[in-house]
Amino acid sequence: MATGIILEAKDVVKRFGGLEALRGVSVEVGREEILGLVGPNGSGKTVFFNVVTGVYKPEGGRIIFKGRDITGLPPHAIARMGIGRTFQVPKPFSAMSVRDNVMIGALFGKHGAKNPYEAAKVVDEVLELTGLAGKADLQAGLLNVPEKRRLEMARALASRPELLLLDEVLAGLTPTEIDEALGMIRSFRKELGLAVIMVEHVMRAVMNISDRIVVFNAGRKIAEGSPSEVANDQAVIEAYLGAPITGGGRE
Amino acid sequence: MLTLIGFEALAIAIPFMGSSSATSLFMSVLEYMVLAYSINLLTGFTGYVDFGHVVFFGIGAYATAVMVQSFHALGVNPYVFSIAGGLMASLFALILGAPILKIRGAYFAIATLGVSEAVSVIISNTPALGGSYGMPLAAYVKYDLTSAYLSMWILLLAAMAVTLYVANSKFGYGLRAIREDEDAAEVMGVNTRLYKVAAYVLSAFFAGVAGGIFGIVTAYIDTGGYFSVSKTVEMLVAMMLGGYGTLLGPLIGGFVLSLLEYTTVVYIANLHLLVFGVILILLVLFLPEGIVGVLRRRTRLVG
Ligand SMILES: Nc1ncnc2c1ncn2[C@@H]1O[C@H](COP(=O)(O)OP(=O)(O)O)[C@@H](O)[C@H]1O
Ligand SMILES: [Mg+2]
């Protein structure tokens, strides 16, 4: 790639009946960049992830990944090109073991191992990296919430994505767990060279980890820049109803 | 386990020992097992409950019957034509698969039931296929229980081999992911549409061949017997009883259920369907993983 850009979403529009969830948003992500995506509840962050991963077809705009137009491709095809994601509400394969969950990631997605034996190495590596090795044989449905979120990340990582979309993976974690998770995400980038878009409500964390931040409000991008630029942006402060957004906590 | 192997050794030997009522019992044991493997490939692995699975058994029987009628003069063993029955069932699954597998949950069960009933009605109104009277085959095939029996054994072993392969392959992992959460599977890179149709086509084949074999062995087929809903229920119960999505489940479930049916048919006549219905409900409620699931928890040895 000549440019350092891995994902380019241009003027994306997504409607649900009369509701316009995305009203022409454009977002760019650089290779190995960590981009924070913030905004009030219902501002369209999860819908944006769903459009990028092909779950929803946009009514307007284009999604360009690694220079290729992927708009309208089915989700499995997009996953195979190298976009991995987690779900805001974890969707583990509950009756399967933690290991088999991660195995699905390694077999499908970009890594695309041909069989479970070939996938085993990546699976072990990812279980180690995400601290789930000790729980590998446990049924995924029996994990607690923070572990389920880590499993979401592990599955996505095992597919060897070049771009990882994280949807509120820090929600409900204690401050210590948040610091652990942030360290983990930084190490993904460093060791695996991937770009990350991180949707997050925990402001302290996003400000801390992001290279750049994009702010959505009511389906529009209202601000974009470095963490300190965004924190002092008048439109952003108004969108959050004047709440001091550098202060941490939810919203 | 050992009793099962012992039983199988005995079962192989039965037709050569000349007891015909025992042979027909063992034919029905094999039928249950094969049909349980067949429906397991779709329902067991993907979770799509096929309430019309008997349609493949019926189509296989009719396609085989037509082949036997047309080509009996060639003099080949008629059981060979049951392969054509399987292929026809698979072709039907291939055409039907893409639209019907878009439907999920109970609606899929109802849709498949509807398709199976519709095909049955169409056949019983098609004079070329004998209409409501059915198709007698006695003029074309001679009574040959040994060939029927060996065909069923080959089919059972093939079904087990395919299941073993699927269970440990990338394909099988994809199917189980679909069973757990289809949307998550698709987003993780599983081509869910392709995988579901492939499982459907594969499972249809085994039911189709079984239908063909039974059509020849009974030398008479009609829609009442070969498209009956109760047969689908039996397949589902056999699969659930043994443990869905496992390698040995259908073998154990098919075995237990056919013996159960044998005894209930003998002693309480037509009540066996009621008994099966009750078993199905109890299984769903109390033993969703079937016999294999229980054994696995106890011993970690089976399947
Ligand atoms: N499948 C859907 N059908 C209808 N409306 C939806 C759907 N998904 C999201 N929405 C709506 O789109 C808007 C944006 O939602 P979302 O992207 O989930 O917000 P958030 O920024 O909190 O992640 C909300 O008003 C939500 O109700
Ligand atoms: Mg959201």
Coordinates of C-alpha atoms and ligand atoms in Angstrom, one line a residue:
Chain A
M1 CA 0.0 0.0 0.0
A2 CA 1.4 3.3 -1.0
T3 CA -0.5 5.2 1.6
G4 CA -0.5 4.4 5.3
I5 CA -4.2 4.1 5.2
I6 CA -5.8 0.7 5.9
L7 CA -9.5 1.6 6.1
E8 CA -11.3 4.5 4.5
A9 CA -15.1 4.9 5.0
K10 CA -16.5 7.6 2.8
D11 CA -19.9 9.4 3.3
V12 CA -21.5 6.3 4.8
V13 CA -25.3 6.5 5.2
K14 CA -27.3 3.8 7.0
R15 CA -31.1 4.1 7.6
F16 CA -33.5 1.9 9.5
G17 CA -36.9 2.9 8.2
G18 CA -37.2 6.6 9.1
L19 CA -34.2 6.6 11.4
E20 CA -30.9 7.7 10.0
A21 CA -28.4 6.0 12.1
L22 CA -25.4 7.2 10.0
R23 CA -25.8 10.4 8.1
G24 CA -22.7 10.5 5.8
V25 CA -19.8 9.7 8.0
S26 CA -16.2 9.5 6.8
V27 CA -13.5 7.8 8.9
E28 CA -9.9 6.9 8.0
V29 CA -7.7 4.6 9.9
G30 CA -3.9 4.3 9.4
R31 CA -1.9 1.1 9.5
E32 CA -1.0 0.3 13.1
E33 CA -3.0 3.2 14.3
I34 CA -5.2 3.0 17.4
L35 CA -8.3 5.1 16.7
G36 CA -10.7 5.9 19.5
L37 CA -14.4 6.2 18.4
V38 CA -16.5 7.9 21.0
G39 CA -20.0 9.4 21.2
P40 CA -23.2 9.3 23.3
N41 CA -25.3 6.2 23.3
G42 CA -27.2 5.7 20.1
S43 CA -24.8 7.9 18.1
G44 CA -24.2 5.2 15.5
K45 CA -20.9 3.6 16.6
T46 CA -22.0 0.0 16.6
V47 CA -23.9 0.5 13.4
F48 CA -20.7 1.9 11.9
F49 CA -18.9 -1.4 12.9
N50 CA -21.8 -3.4 11.4
V51 CA -21.5 -1.5 8.1
V52 CA -17.7 -2.0 7.9
T53 CA -18.0 -5.7 8.6
G54 CA -20.8 -6.2 6.1
V55 CA -23.5 -7.0 8.6
Y56 CA -25.6 -4.1 7.3
K57 CA -25.5 -2.8 3.7
P58 CA -25.2 1.0 3.7
E59 CA -27.7 3.1 1.7
G60 CA -24.9 5.4 0.6
G61 CA -21.1 5.7 0.7
R62 CA -18.2 3.3 0.2
I63 CA -15.9 1.3 2.5
I64 CA -12.4 0.9 1.1
F65 CA -10.1 -1.6 2.9
K66 CA -6.5 -2.0 1.8
G67 CA -7.4 -0.1 -1.4
R68 CA -10.3 -2.4 -2.3
D69 CA -13.9 -1.5 -2.3
I70 CA -15.6 -3.9 0.1
T71 CA -19.0 -2.2 0.2
G72 CA -21.8 -4.8 0.1
L73 CA -19.6 -7.9 0.4
P74 CA -20.9 -10.6 2.8
P75 CA -19.5 -10.5 6.3
H76 CA -17.5 -13.8 5.9
A77 CA -15.7 -12.4 2.8
I78 CA -14.8 -9.2 4.7
A79 CA -13.5 -11.2 7.7
R80 CA -11.3 -13.2 5.3
M81 CA -9.8 -10.1 4.0
G82 CA -8.5 -9.2 7.4
I83 CA -11.1 -7.4 9.5
G84 CA -11.8 -8.9 12.9
R85 CA -14.3 -7.6 15.5
T86 CA -15.8 -8.1 18.9
F87 CA -19.5 -7.7 19.7
Q88 CA -20.7 -5.2 22.2
V89 CA -22.9 -7.9 23.7
P90 CA -20.5 -10.9 23.7
K91 CA -21.5 -13.7 21.4
P92 CA -19.4 -16.7 22.5
F93 CA -20.1 -20.1 21.1
S94 CA -21.4 -21.1 24.5
A95 CA -21.5 -24.9 24.3
M96 CA -18.0 -25.0 22.9
S97 CA -14.8 -24.9 24.8
V98 CA -12.8 -21.7 25.0
R99 CA -10.2 -23.3 22.9
D100 CA -12.7 -24.3 20.2
N101 CA -14.0 -20.8 20.1
V102 CA -10.5 -19.5 19.4
M103 CA -10.1 -22.3 16.9
I104 CA -13.0 -21.0 14.9
G105 CA -11.1 -17.7 14.6
A106 CA -8.0 -19.4 13.4
L107 CA -9.8 -21.7 10.9
F108 CA -11.8 -18.9 9.4
G109 CA -11.0 -15.2 9.0
K110 CA -7.8 -14.1 7.4
H111 CA -5.6 -16.8 8.9
G112 CA -7.7 -19.5 7.3
A113 CA -5.9 -22.6 8.6
K114 CA -6.9 -25.6 6.6
N115 CA -7.6 -27.9 9.6
P116 CA -7.6 -27.9 13.4
Y117 CA -4.0 -29.3 13.5
E118 CA -2.6 -26.5 11.4
A119 CA -4.5 -24.0 13.5
A120 CA -3.3 -25.3 16.9
K121 CA -0.2 -23.2 17.0
V122 CA -2.0 -19.9 16.5
V123 CA -4.7 -20.9 19.0
D124 CA -2.1 -21.6 21.7
E125 CA -0.3 -18.4 21.0
V126 CA -3.5 -16.3 21.3
L127 CA -4.8 -18.1 24.4
E128 CA -1.4 -17.2 26.0
L129 CA -1.5 -13.6 24.8
T130 CA -5.0 -13.0 26.1
G131 CA -4.4 -14.9 29.4
L132 CA -7.0 -17.5 28.7
A133 CA -4.7 -20.5 28.5
G134 CA -5.7 -21.7 31.9
K135 CA -9.4 -21.8 30.9
A136 CA -8.9 -23.4 27.5
D137 CA -11.0 -26.5 28.3
L138 CA -13.8 -24.6 30.0
Q139 CA -17.1 -24.2 28.3
A140 CA -17.2 -20.7 26.9
G141 CA -20.7 -20.1 28.3
L142 CA -19.3 -20.6 31.9
L143 CA -16.9 -17.7 31.6
N144 CA -17.6 -14.5 33.6
V145 CA -18.2 -11.2 31.7
P146 CA -14.6 -9.9 31.6
E147 CA -13.4 -13.3 30.5
K148 CA -16.1 -13.4 27.8
R149 CA -14.8 -10.0 26.5
R150 CA -11.3 -11.3 26.4
L151 CA -12.5 -14.4 24.5
E152 CA -14.1 -12.1 22.0
M153 CA -10.7 -10.5 21.5
A154 CA -9.0 -13.8 21.4
R155 CA -11.3 -15.2 18.7
A156 CA -10.8 -12.1 16.6
L157 CA -7.0 -12.1 17.1
A158 CA -6.7 -15.8 16.1
S159 CA -8.1 -14.9 12.7
R160 CA -4.9 -12.8 12.2
P161 CA -6.7 -9.6 11.2
E162 CA -5.0 -6.4 10.0
L163 CA -7.7 -4.3 11.4
L164 CA -9.5 -5.0 14.7
L165 CA -12.8 -3.4 15.7
L166 CA -13.3 -3.4 19.5
D167 CA -16.8 -2.5 20.6
E168 CA -16.8 -1.5 24.3
V169 CA -14.5 -4.2 25.5
L170 CA -13.7 -2.4 28.7
A171 CA -17.4 -2.0 29.8
G172 CA -17.9 -3.4 33.3
L173 CA -14.3 -3.9 34.0
T174 CA -12.6 -2.7 37.2
P175 CA -9.8 -0.1 36.9
T176 CA -7.2 -2.8 37.3
E177 CA -8.8 -4.9 34.6
I178 CA -9.0 -1.9 32.3
D179 CA -5.2 -1.3 32.7
E180 CA -4.6 -4.9 31.9
A181 CA -6.8 -4.8 28.9
L182 CA -5.1 -1.6 27.6
G183 CA -1.7 -3.2 28.0
M184 CA -3.0 -6.2 26.0
I185 CA -4.3 -4.0 23.2
R186 CA -1.1 -2.1 23.0
S187 CA 0.8 -5.4 22.7
F188 CA -1.5 -6.6 19.9
R189 CA -0.5 -3.6 17.9
K190 CA 3.2 -3.9 18.7
E191 CA 3.5 -7.7 18.2
L192 CA 0.9 -8.2 15.5
G193 CA 1.2 -4.9 13.7
L194 CA -2.5 -4.4 13.5
A195 CA -4.7 -1.3 13.4
V196 CA -7.5 -0.9 16.0
I197 CA -10.7 1.1 16.1
M198 CA -11.9 1.2 19.7
V199 CA -15.4 2.2 20.6
E200 CA -15.3 3.1 24.2
H201 CA -17.2 4.9 26.9
V202 CA -14.4 4.9 29.5
M203 CA -12.9 8.2 28.6
R204 CA -9.8 8.0 30.7
A205 CA -8.9 4.8 28.8
V206 CA -9.7 6.1 25.3
M207 CA -7.8 9.3 25.9
N208 CA -4.9 7.3 27.2
I209 CA -4.6 4.7 24.4
S210 CA -5.7 6.4 21.2
D211 CA -3.4 8.0 18.7
R212 CA -6.4 9.8 17.3
I213 CA -10.1 10.2 18.3
V214 CA -13.2 10.5 16.2
V215 CA -16.4 11.7 17.8
F216 CA -19.9 10.7 16.6
N217 CA -23.1 12.4 17.6
A218 CA -26.5 11.4 16.2
G219 CA -25.1 9.7 13.2
R220 CA -22.6 12.4 12.3
K221 CA -18.9 12.9 12.8
I222 CA -18.7 16.0 14.9
A223 CA -15.0 16.1 15.8
E224 CA -11.7 14.4 15.0
G225 CA -8.1 14.9 16.2
S226 CA -5.6 14.1 18.9
P227 CA -7.0 13.2 22.3
S228 CA -6.3 16.7 23.7
E229 CA -7.8 18.5 20.7
V230 CA -11.0 16.5 21.0
A231 CA -11.2 17.0 24.7
N232 CA -11.2 20.8 24.3
D233 CA -13.6 20.8 21.3
Q234 CA -16.7 22.9 21.9
A235 CA -19.0 20.7 19.8
V236 CA -17.9 17.6 21.7
I237 CA -18.4 19.2 25.1
E238 CA -21.9 20.2 24.0
A239 CA -22.7 16.8 22.7
Y240 CA -21.8 15.4 26.1
L241 CA -24.1 18.0 27.7
G242 CA -21.1 19.8 29.2
A243 CA -19.9 16.9 31.2
P244 CA -16.1 17.0 31.6
I245 CA -15.0 14.3 29.3
T246 CA -11.4 13.9 30.5
G247 CA -12.7 13.0 33.9
G248 CA -13.2 9.3 33.4
G249 CA -16.2 7.2 34.1
R250 CA -19.1 6.5 31.7
E251 CA -20.0 9.2 29.1
Chain B
M1 CA -19.3 -50.4 24.1
L2 CA -18.3 -54.1 24.1
T3 CA -21.9 -55.2 24.0
L4 CA -22.4 -52.9 21.0
I5 CA -19.5 -54.5 19.2
G6 CA -20.7 -57.9 20.1
F7 CA -24.1 -57.0 18.8
E8 CA -22.6 -55.8 15.5
A9 CA -20.7 -59.0 15.0
L10 CA -23.9 -60.9 15.5
A11 CA -25.8 -58.5 13.3
I12 CA -23.4 -59.1 10.4
A13 CA -23.7 -62.8 10.7
I14 CA -27.5 -62.8 11.0
P15 CA -28.6 -63.0 7.3
F16 CA -26.3 -65.9 6.8
M17 CA -27.9 -67.8 9.6
G18 CA -31.2 -67.8 7.8
S19 CA -33.6 -66.4 10.5
S20 CA -35.7 -64.1 8.5
S21 CA -37.6 -62.4 11.3
A22 CA -34.4 -61.6 13.1
T23 CA -33.0 -60.3 9.8
S24 CA -35.8 -57.9 9.3
L25 CA -35.4 -56.7 12.9
F26 CA -31.7 -56.0 12.2
M27 CA -32.6 -54.3 8.9
S28 CA -34.7 -51.9 10.9
V29 CA -31.9 -51.4 13.4
L30 CA -29.6 -50.4 10.6
E31 CA -32.2 -48.2 9.1
Y32 CA -32.6 -46.3 12.3
M33 CA -28.9 -45.9 12.6
V34 CA -28.4 -44.7 9.1
L35 CA -31.3 -42.2 9.2
A36 CA -30.0 -40.9 12.6
Y37 CA -26.6 -40.3 11.0
S38 CA -28.3 -38.6 8.1
I39 CA -30.3 -36.1 10.1
N40 CA -27.4 -35.7 12.5
L41 CA -25.3 -34.3 9.7
L42 CA -27.7 -31.4 9.3
T43 CA -29.7 -31.0 12.5
G44 CA -27.0 -32.4 14.9
F45 CA -24.2 -30.2 13.5
T46 CA -26.0 -27.0 12.5
G47 CA -29.0 -27.0 14.9
Y48 CA -31.5 -26.6 12.0
V49 CA -34.3 -29.0 13.0
D50 CA -35.4 -30.7 9.8
F51 CA -39.0 -31.8 10.4
G52 CA -39.3 -32.9 6.7
H53 CA -36.2 -35.0 6.5
V54 CA -38.3 -38.0 5.4
V55 CA -38.7 -36.2 2.0
F56 CA -35.1 -37.4 1.1
F57 CA -35.9 -40.9 2.1
G58 CA -39.0 -40.8 -0.1
I59 CA -37.4 -39.1 -3.1
G60 CA -34.5 -41.6 -2.8
A61 CA -37.1 -44.5 -2.8
Y62 CA -39.0 -43.2 -5.8
A63 CA -35.9 -42.3 -7.8
T64 CA -34.5 -45.7 -7.2
A65 CA -37.8 -47.4 -8.1
V66 CA -37.9 -45.5 -11.4
M67 CA -34.3 -46.6 -12.1
V68 CA -35.1 -50.2 -11.3
Q69 CA -38.1 -50.1 -13.5
S70 CA -36.2 -48.6 -16.4
F71 CA -33.0 -50.5 -16.2
H72 CA -33.8 -53.9 -14.6
A73 CA -33.1 -55.5 -18.0
L74 CA -29.4 -54.7 -17.6
G75 CA -29.2 -57.4 -15.0
V76 CA -27.1 -55.5 -12.5
N77 CA -27.9 -55.9 -8.8
P78 CA -30.8 -53.5 -8.2
Y79 CA -29.3 -52.2 -5.0
V80 CA -26.8 -50.4 -7.0
F81 CA -29.6 -48.1 -8.2
S82 CA -30.1 -46.8 -4.6
I83 CA -27.0 -44.7 -5.2
A84 CA -29.0 -42.8 -7.9
G85 CA -31.7 -42.4 -5.2
G86 CA -29.2 -40.8 -2.9
L87 CA -28.0 -38.5 -5.7
M88 CA -31.5 -37.4 -6.5
A89 CA -32.2 -36.6 -2.9
S90 CA -29.0 -34.6 -2.8
L91 CA -30.0 -32.7 -6.0
F92 CA -33.3 -31.9 -4.4
A93 CA -31.5 -30.6 -1.2
L94 CA -29.2 -28.5 -3.4
I95 CA -32.1 -26.8 -5.1
L96 CA -34.2 -26.4 -2.0
G97 CA -31.3 -25.6 0.3
A98 CA -30.5 -22.0 -0.5
P99 CA -34.0 -20.7 0.0
I100 CA -35.2 -22.9 2.8
L101 CA -32.1 -22.6 5.0
K102 CA -32.6 -18.8 5.1
I103 CA -35.5 -19.6 7.5
R104 CA -34.5 -20.1 11.1
G105 CA -35.8 -21.8 14.2
A106 CA -39.3 -23.2 14.4
Y107 CA -40.1 -21.7 11.0
F108 CA -37.5 -23.8 9.3
A109 CA -39.0 -26.9 11.0
I110 CA -42.5 -26.0 9.7
A111 CA -41.2 -25.1 6.2
T112 CA -39.4 -28.4 5.8
L113 CA -42.5 -30.3 7.0
G114 CA -44.6 -28.4 4.5
V115 CA -42.2 -29.2 1.6
S116 CA -42.2 -32.9 2.5
E117 CA -46.0 -33.0 2.6
A118 CA -46.2 -31.1 -0.7
V119 CA -43.8 -33.5 -2.5
S120 CA -45.8 -36.4 -1.1
V121 CA -49.0 -34.9 -2.5
I122 CA -47.4 -34.2 -5.9
I123 CA -46.1 -37.7 -6.2
S124 CA -49.4 -39.3 -5.2
N125 CA -51.0 -37.2 -8.0
T126 CA -48.5 -38.2 -10.7
P127 CA -49.7 -41.3 -12.6
A128 CA -46.2 -42.0 -14.0
L129 CA -45.2 -42.7 -10.4
G130 CA -48.1 -44.8 -9.6
G131 CA -50.2 -42.0 -8.1
S132 CA -51.9 -42.8 -4.8
Y133 CA -51.6 -46.5 -5.6
G134 CA -47.8 -46.6 -5.4
M135 CA -45.2 -48.5 -7.3
P136 CA -44.9 -52.2 -7.1
L137 CA -41.4 -53.5 -7.9
A138 CA -41.9 -57.2 -7.4
A139 CA -41.8 -57.8 -11.1
Y140 CA -38.3 -56.4 -11.4
V141 CA -36.5 -57.5 -8.3
K142 CA -36.0 -60.8 -6.7
Y143 CA -36.1 -61.3 -3.0
D144 CA -32.5 -60.9 -1.9
L145 CA -32.2 -60.0 1.8
T146 CA -28.5 -60.6 1.8
S147 CA -27.8 -57.8 -0.7
A148 CA -30.2 -55.5 1.1
Y149 CA -28.4 -56.2 4.4
L150 CA -24.9 -55.7 3.0
S151 CA -26.0 -52.5 1.3
M152 CA -27.3 -51.2 4.6
W153 CA -24.0 -52.1 6.3
I154 CA -22.0 -50.3 3.6
L155 CA -24.2 -47.3 3.9
L156 CA -23.9 -47.2 7.7
L157 CA -20.1 -47.5 7.6
A158 CA -20.0 -44.7 4.9
A159 CA -22.2 -42.5 7.1
M160 CA -20.0 -43.1 10.1
A161 CA -16.8 -42.4 8.1
V162 CA -18.3 -39.1 6.7
T163 CA -19.4 -38.1 10.2
L164 CA -16.0 -38.9 11.6
Y165 CA -14.4 -36.8 8.9
V166 CA -16.9 -33.9 9.4
A167 CA -16.5 -33.9 13.2
N168 CA -12.8 -33.3 13.0
S169 CA -12.6 -31.0 10.0
K170 CA -12.7 -27.3 9.4
F171 CA -16.2 -27.9 7.9
G172 CA -17.4 -29.5 11.1
Y173 CA -16.1 -26.6 13.2
G174 CA -17.9 -24.2 10.9
L175 CA -21.2 -26.1 11.2
R176 CA -21.0 -26.2 15.0
A177 CA -20.3 -22.5 15.0
I178 CA -23.5 -22.0 13.0
R179 CA -25.4 -24.1 15.6
E180 CA -24.1 -21.9 18.4
D181 CA -24.5 -18.5 16.8
E182 CA -25.0 -18.2 13.1
D183 CA -24.4 -14.4 13.0
A184 CA -21.2 -14.6 15.0
A185 CA -20.0 -17.4 12.7
E186 CA -20.7 -15.4 9.6
V187 CA -18.8 -12.4 10.9
M188 CA -15.9 -14.6 11.9
G189 CA -15.5 -15.8 8.3
V190 CA -17.7 -18.8 8.1
N191 CA -19.5 -18.9 4.7
T192 CA -22.7 -19.9 6.5
R193 CA -24.9 -20.2 3.5
L194 CA -22.5 -22.5 1.7
Y195 CA -21.9 -24.6 4.8
K196 CA -25.5 -25.1 5.6
V197 CA -26.4 -26.1 2.0
A198 CA -23.4 -28.5 1.9
A199 CA -24.5 -30.2 5.2
Y200 CA -28.1 -30.4 3.8
V201 CA -26.9 -32.0 0.5
L202 CA -24.7 -34.5 2.4
S203 CA -27.3 -35.5 4.9
A204 CA -29.9 -35.9 2.1
F205 CA -27.7 -38.4 0.3
F206 CA -27.7 -41.0 3.1
A207 CA -31.5 -40.7 3.7
G208 CA -32.0 -41.1 -0.1
V209 CA -29.9 -44.2 -0.4
A210 CA -31.6 -45.7 2.6
G211 CA -35.0 -45.0 1.0
G212 CA -33.8 -46.7 -2.2
I213 CA -32.6 -49.8 -0.4
F214 CA -35.9 -50.1 1.5
G215 CA -37.9 -49.6 -1.6
I216 CA -36.2 -52.5 -3.2
V217 CA -36.4 -54.8 -0.2
T218 CA -40.1 -54.2 0.3
A219 CA -40.6 -54.3 -3.5
Y220 CA -43.5 -51.8 -3.1
I221 CA -43.5 -48.1 -2.3
D222 CA -46.2 -45.6 -1.8
T223 CA -46.3 -42.0 -0.4
G224 CA -48.0 -43.1 2.8
G225 CA -45.1 -45.2 3.9
Y226 CA -42.2 -43.3 2.4
F227 CA -43.2 -39.8 3.3
S228 CA -44.6 -40.3 6.7
V229 CA -44.0 -37.6 9.3
S230 CA -43.6 -40.3 12.0
K231 CA -40.4 -41.4 10.2
T232 CA -38.9 -38.0 10.6
V233 CA -39.9 -38.0 14.3
E234 CA -38.1 -41.4 14.7
M235 CA -35.0 -40.0 13.1
L236 CA -35.0 -37.0 15.4
V237 CA -35.6 -39.2 18.5
A238 CA -32.9 -41.6 17.5
M239 CA -30.4 -38.7 17.1
M240 CA -31.4 -36.9 20.2
L241 CA -31.4 -40.1 22.3
G242 CA -27.8 -40.9 21.3
G243 CA -26.6 -37.4 21.4
Y244 CA -26.7 -34.9 18.6
G245 CA -23.6 -33.8 16.7
T246 CA -21.5 -36.7 17.9
L247 CA -19.9 -39.6 16.2
L248 CA -21.4 -42.5 18.2
G249 CA -24.7 -40.9 19.2
P250 CA -26.7 -42.0 16.1
L251 CA -25.3 -45.5 16.5
I252 CA -26.4 -45.8 20.1
G253 CA -29.6 -43.9 19.6
G254 CA -30.6 -45.8 16.6
F255 CA -29.9 -49.1 18.3
V256 CA -31.8 -48.2 21.5
L257 CA -34.7 -46.7 19.7
S258 CA -35.2 -49.6 17.2
L259 CA -35.3 -52.1 20.0
L260 CA -37.7 -49.9 21.9
E261 CA -39.9 -49.7 18.9
Y262 CA -39.7 -53.4 18.3
T263 CA -41.0 -54.1 21.8
T264 CA -43.6 -51.3 21.9
V265 CA -44.9 -52.3 18.4
V266 CA -45.2 -55.9 19.6
Y267 CA -46.8 -55.2 22.9
I268 CA -48.7 -52.0 22.6
A269 CA -49.3 -51.9 18.8
N270 CA -49.6 -48.4 17.4
L271 CA -48.8 -46.7 20.7
H272 CA -45.1 -46.5 19.8
L273 CA -45.4 -43.0 18.2
L274 CA -46.9 -41.7 21.4
V275 CA -44.1 -43.3 23.3
F276 CA -41.6 -41.7 21.0
G277 CA -43.2 -38.3 21.4
V278 CA -42.9 -38.5 25.1
I279 CA -39.3 -39.6 24.9
L280 CA -38.5 -36.7 22.6
I281 CA -40.0 -34.2 25.1
L282 CA -38.2 -35.8 28.0
L283 CA -34.9 -35.8 26.1
V284 CA -35.2 -32.1 25.2
L285 CA -36.0 -31.3 28.8
F286 CA -33.6 -33.5 30.7
L287 CA -31.0 -35.1 28.5
P288 CA -30.3 -32.6 25.7
E289 CA -26.9 -34.0 25.1
G290 CA -28.2 -37.6 24.8
I291 CA -26.6 -40.8 26.0
V292 CA -23.2 -39.9 24.5
G293 CA -23.3 -36.6 26.5
V294 CA -23.9 -38.5 29.7
L295 CA -21.2 -41.1 29.0
R296 CA -18.8 -38.4 28.0
R297 CA -19.3 -36.5 31.3
R298 CA -18.9 -39.8 33.2
T299 CA -15.9 -41.3 31.4
R300 CA -14.6 -38.9 28.8
L301 CA -14.2 -41.9 26.5
V302 CA -17.0 -41.9 24.0
G303 CA -17.3 -40.0 20.7
Ligands
LIG1 N1 -31.0 -3.2 13.5 C1 -31.5 -2.0 13.9 N2 -32.8 -1.6 13.5 C2 -33.2 -0.4 13.8 N3 -32.5 0.6 14.4 C3 -31.3 0.3 14.8 C4 -30.7 -1.0 14.5 N4 -29.4 -1.0 15.0 C5 -29.2 0.2 15.5 N5 -30.3 1.0 15.4 C6 -30.5 2.4 15.9 O1 -29.4 3.1 15.3 C7 -29.0 4.1 16.3 C8 -27.5 3.9 16.5 O2 -27.3 2.8 17.3 P1 -25.9 2.2 17.7 O3 -24.9 2.3 16.6 O4 -26.1 0.9 18.3 O5 -25.4 3.2 18.9 P2 -24.1 3.3 19.7 O6 -23.4 4.5 19.2 O7 -24.5 3.4 21.1 O8 -23.3 2.0 19.4 C9 -29.8 3.9 17.5 O9 -30.9 4.9 17.5 C10 -30.3 2.5 17.4 O10 -31.6 2.4 18.0
MG2 MG -22.9 0.5 20.6

